[in-house]
Amino acid sequence: QQQVKQSPQSLIVQKGGISIINCAYENTAFDYFPWYQQFPGKGPALLIAIRPDVSEKKEGRFTISFNKSAKQFSLHIMDSQPGDSATYFCAVSSGSRLTFGEGTQLTVNP
Amino acid sequence: GAVVSQHPSWVICKSGTSVKIECRSLDFQATTMFWYRQFPKQSLMLMATSNEGSKATYEQGVEKDKFLINHASLTLSTLTVTSAHPEDSSFYICSARFDRVQPQHFGDGTRLSIL
């Protein structure tokens, strides 16, 4: 059973545009929703995270929007840059373990 | 920020040999460490969770006798792939966290290639 579904699988955006990646989850017990950025040959790095008591969190160009009733959350990257080109993973957690989405390969064209 | 170091970053070895991968938390004490496996263009799959001084908890389908995990100190965990075969070739990534409410911090992974 897939606990978190991520879309799109790949995304191409022009420099300066907005990148939007979506995730949907099933288990209402999840209480921590992070986004990770992974470059080729590297481990994932925590980008931004949210807990279900808030609907939005912004850190620089990165924003998480969280819809508890719809069991969905999304990552918005404003003013996307070529250096943002990477694979992005959403994840869900309740307590100990993280479960990752399938990943989105983002390409930002100059 | 919290730094997790993984060593080696890349290893190539012959089929049948055992390979040990180290994961160290450099600037914090990790009560819990996690080991993941990632195939090309796929997501991270949790293999096992280890708490310092305790036996690791393996995910369903992961052979504990093949993937030996030791978490003997608050800063070091090791994963030993025993009698490795080509199908064990993958990207292995560890993560560590200080406590239950802190996020996991990931190492840079170890690319294992079994010939």
Coordinates of N, CA, C and O in Angstrom, one line a residue, chain A residues 31-32 36 38 41-46 51 89 94-98 100-103 105, chain B residues 34 36 38 41-44 46 49 59 91 93 97 100-101 103-104 106-109 111:
Chain A
D31 N 2.2 13.1 11.2 CA 2.2 14.4 11.9 C 3.4 15.2 11.5 O 3.7 16.3 12.1
Y32 N 4.1 14.8 10.4 CA 5.3 15.6 10.0 C 5.5 15.4 8.5 O 5.5 14.2 8.0
Y36 N 12.4 16.9 0.7 CA 13.9 16.8 0.6 C 14.3 17.1 -0.8 O 13.6 16.8 -1.8
Q38 N 17.4 16.3 -3.6 CA 18.5 15.4 -3.8 C 19.2 15.6 -5.1 O 18.5 15.6 -6.2
G41 N 24.0 11.5 -7.0 CA 25.2 11.0 -6.3 C 25.3 11.5 -4.9 O 26.3 11.3 -4.2
K42 N 24.3 12.2 -4.4 CA 24.3 12.8 -3.0 C 23.1 12.2 -2.3 O 22.1 11.8 -2.8
G43 N 23.2 12.4 -0.9 CA 22.0 12.0 -0.1 C 21.0 13.2 -0.1 O 21.3 14.3 -0.5
P44 N 19.8 12.9 0.3 CA 18.8 13.9 0.3 C 19.0 14.9 1.4 O 19.6 14.6 2.5
A45 N 18.7 16.2 1.2 CA 18.9 17.2 2.1 C 17.5 17.8 2.5 O 16.7 18.1 1.6
L46 N 17.3 18.0 3.8 CA 16.0 18.6 4.2 C 15.9 20.0 3.7 O 16.7 20.8 3.9
R51 N 4.2 20.9 10.0 CA 3.4 20.0 10.9 C 1.9 20.4 10.6 O 1.6 21.5 10.2
F89 N 11.8 15.0 -3.1 CA 11.0 14.0 -2.5 C 10.1 14.6 -1.4 O 10.6 15.3 -0.5
S94 N 5.1 9.6 11.1 CA 4.4 9.6 12.4 C 5.3 8.9 13.3 O 5.5 7.7 13.3
G95 N 6.0 9.6 14.2 CA 6.9 9.0 15.1 C 8.3 8.7 14.5 O 8.9 9.7 14.1
S96 N 8.6 7.5 14.3 CA 10.0 7.1 14.0 C 10.3 7.2 12.5 O 11.3 7.9 12.1
R97 N 9.5 6.6 11.7 CA 10.0 6.4 10.3 C 9.4 7.4 9.3 O 8.4 8.0 9.5
L98 N 10.3 7.6 8.3 CA 9.9 8.4 7.2 C 9.5 7.5 6.0 O 10.2 6.6 5.7
F100 N 8.8 7.9 1.9 CA 9.1 8.9 0.9 C 8.1 8.7 -0.3 O 7.7 7.6 -0.6
G101 N 7.8 9.8 -1.0 CA 7.1 9.8 -2.2 C 8.1 9.3 -3.3 O 9.3 9.0 -3.1
E102 N 7.6 9.1 -4.5 CA 8.3 8.5 -5.6 C 9.4 9.5 -6.2 O 10.3 9.1 -6.9
G103 N 9.2 10.8 -5.9 CA 10.2 11.7 -6.4 C 9.8 12.5 -7.6 O 9.0 11.9 -8.4
Q105 N 11.6 14.8 -10.7 CA 12.8 15.4 -11.2 C 12.5 16.7 -11.8 O 11.8 16.8 -12.8
Chain B
F34 N 19.2 5.4 10.7 CA 18.4 4.7 9.7 C 19.2 4.3 8.5 O 20.1 5.1 8.1
Y36 N 18.9 3.3 4.4 CA 18.0 3.2 3.2 C 18.7 2.7 2.0 O 20.0 2.7 1.9
Q38 N 18.5 2.9 -2.3 CA 17.9 3.6 -3.4 C 18.4 3.1 -4.7 O 19.6 3.1 -5.0
K41 N 16.9 6.3 -10.2 CA 15.7 6.9 -10.5 C 14.5 6.4 -9.7 O 13.4 6.5 -10.1
Q42 N 14.8 5.9 -8.5 CA 13.7 5.5 -7.6 C 13.8 6.2 -6.3 O 14.7 6.9 -6.0
S43 N 12.8 5.9 -5.5 CA 12.8 6.6 -4.2 C 13.6 5.9 -3.1 O 14.2 4.8 -3.4
L44 N 13.7 6.4 -2.0 CA 14.5 5.8 -0.9 C 13.5 4.8 -0.2 O 12.4 5.1 0.1
L46 N 13.3 2.4 3.2 CA 13.9 2.1 4.5 C 14.2 0.7 4.6 O 13.3 -0.2 4.3
T49 N 16.0 0.4 11.1 CA 16.1 1.4 12.0 C 16.9 0.9 13.2 O 16.7 -0.2 13.7
E59 N 12.9 -3.7 8.1 CA 11.7 -3.7 7.4 C 11.3 -5.0 6.8 O 12.2 -5.9 6.6
F91 N 22.5 2.1 -4.2 CA 23.0 3.3 -3.4 C 22.5 3.2 -2.0 O 21.2 3.1 -1.8
I93 N 22.1 4.7 1.7 CA 22.2 6.0 2.4 C 21.8 5.8 3.9 O 20.8 5.1 4.2
R97 N 19.3 11.0 13.6 CA 18.6 12.1 14.3 C 18.9 12.0 15.8 O 19.3 11.0 16.3
R100 N 13.4 12.0 18.8 CA 12.2 11.7 18.1 C 11.6 12.9 17.4 O 11.0 12.8 16.4
V101 N 11.8 14.1 18.0 CA 11.2 15.3 17.4 C 12.1 16.0 16.4 O 11.7 17.0 15.8
P103 N 14.5 16.3 13.0 CA 14.5 15.7 11.6 C 15.7 14.8 11.4 O 16.7 14.9 12.1
Q104 N 15.5 13.9 10.4 CA 16.6 13.1 10.1 C 17.6 13.8 9.2 O 17.2 14.6 8.3
F106 N 20.8 13.3 6.5 CA 21.3 12.2 5.7 C 22.7 12.3 5.4 O 23.2 13.5 5.2
G107 N 23.4 11.2 5.2 CA 24.7 11.1 4.7 C 24.7 11.2 3.2 O 23.6 11.3 2.6
D108 N 25.8 11.3 2.5 CA 25.9 11.4 1.1 C 25.8 10.1 0.3 O 26.0 10.1 -0.9
G109 N 25.6 9.0 1.1 CA 25.4 7.7 0.4 C 26.7 7.0 0.0 O 27.7 7.6 -0.1
R111 N 27.8 4.2 -3.0 CA 27.4 3.5 -4.2 C 28.2 2.2 -4.1 O 29.4 2.1 -4.1

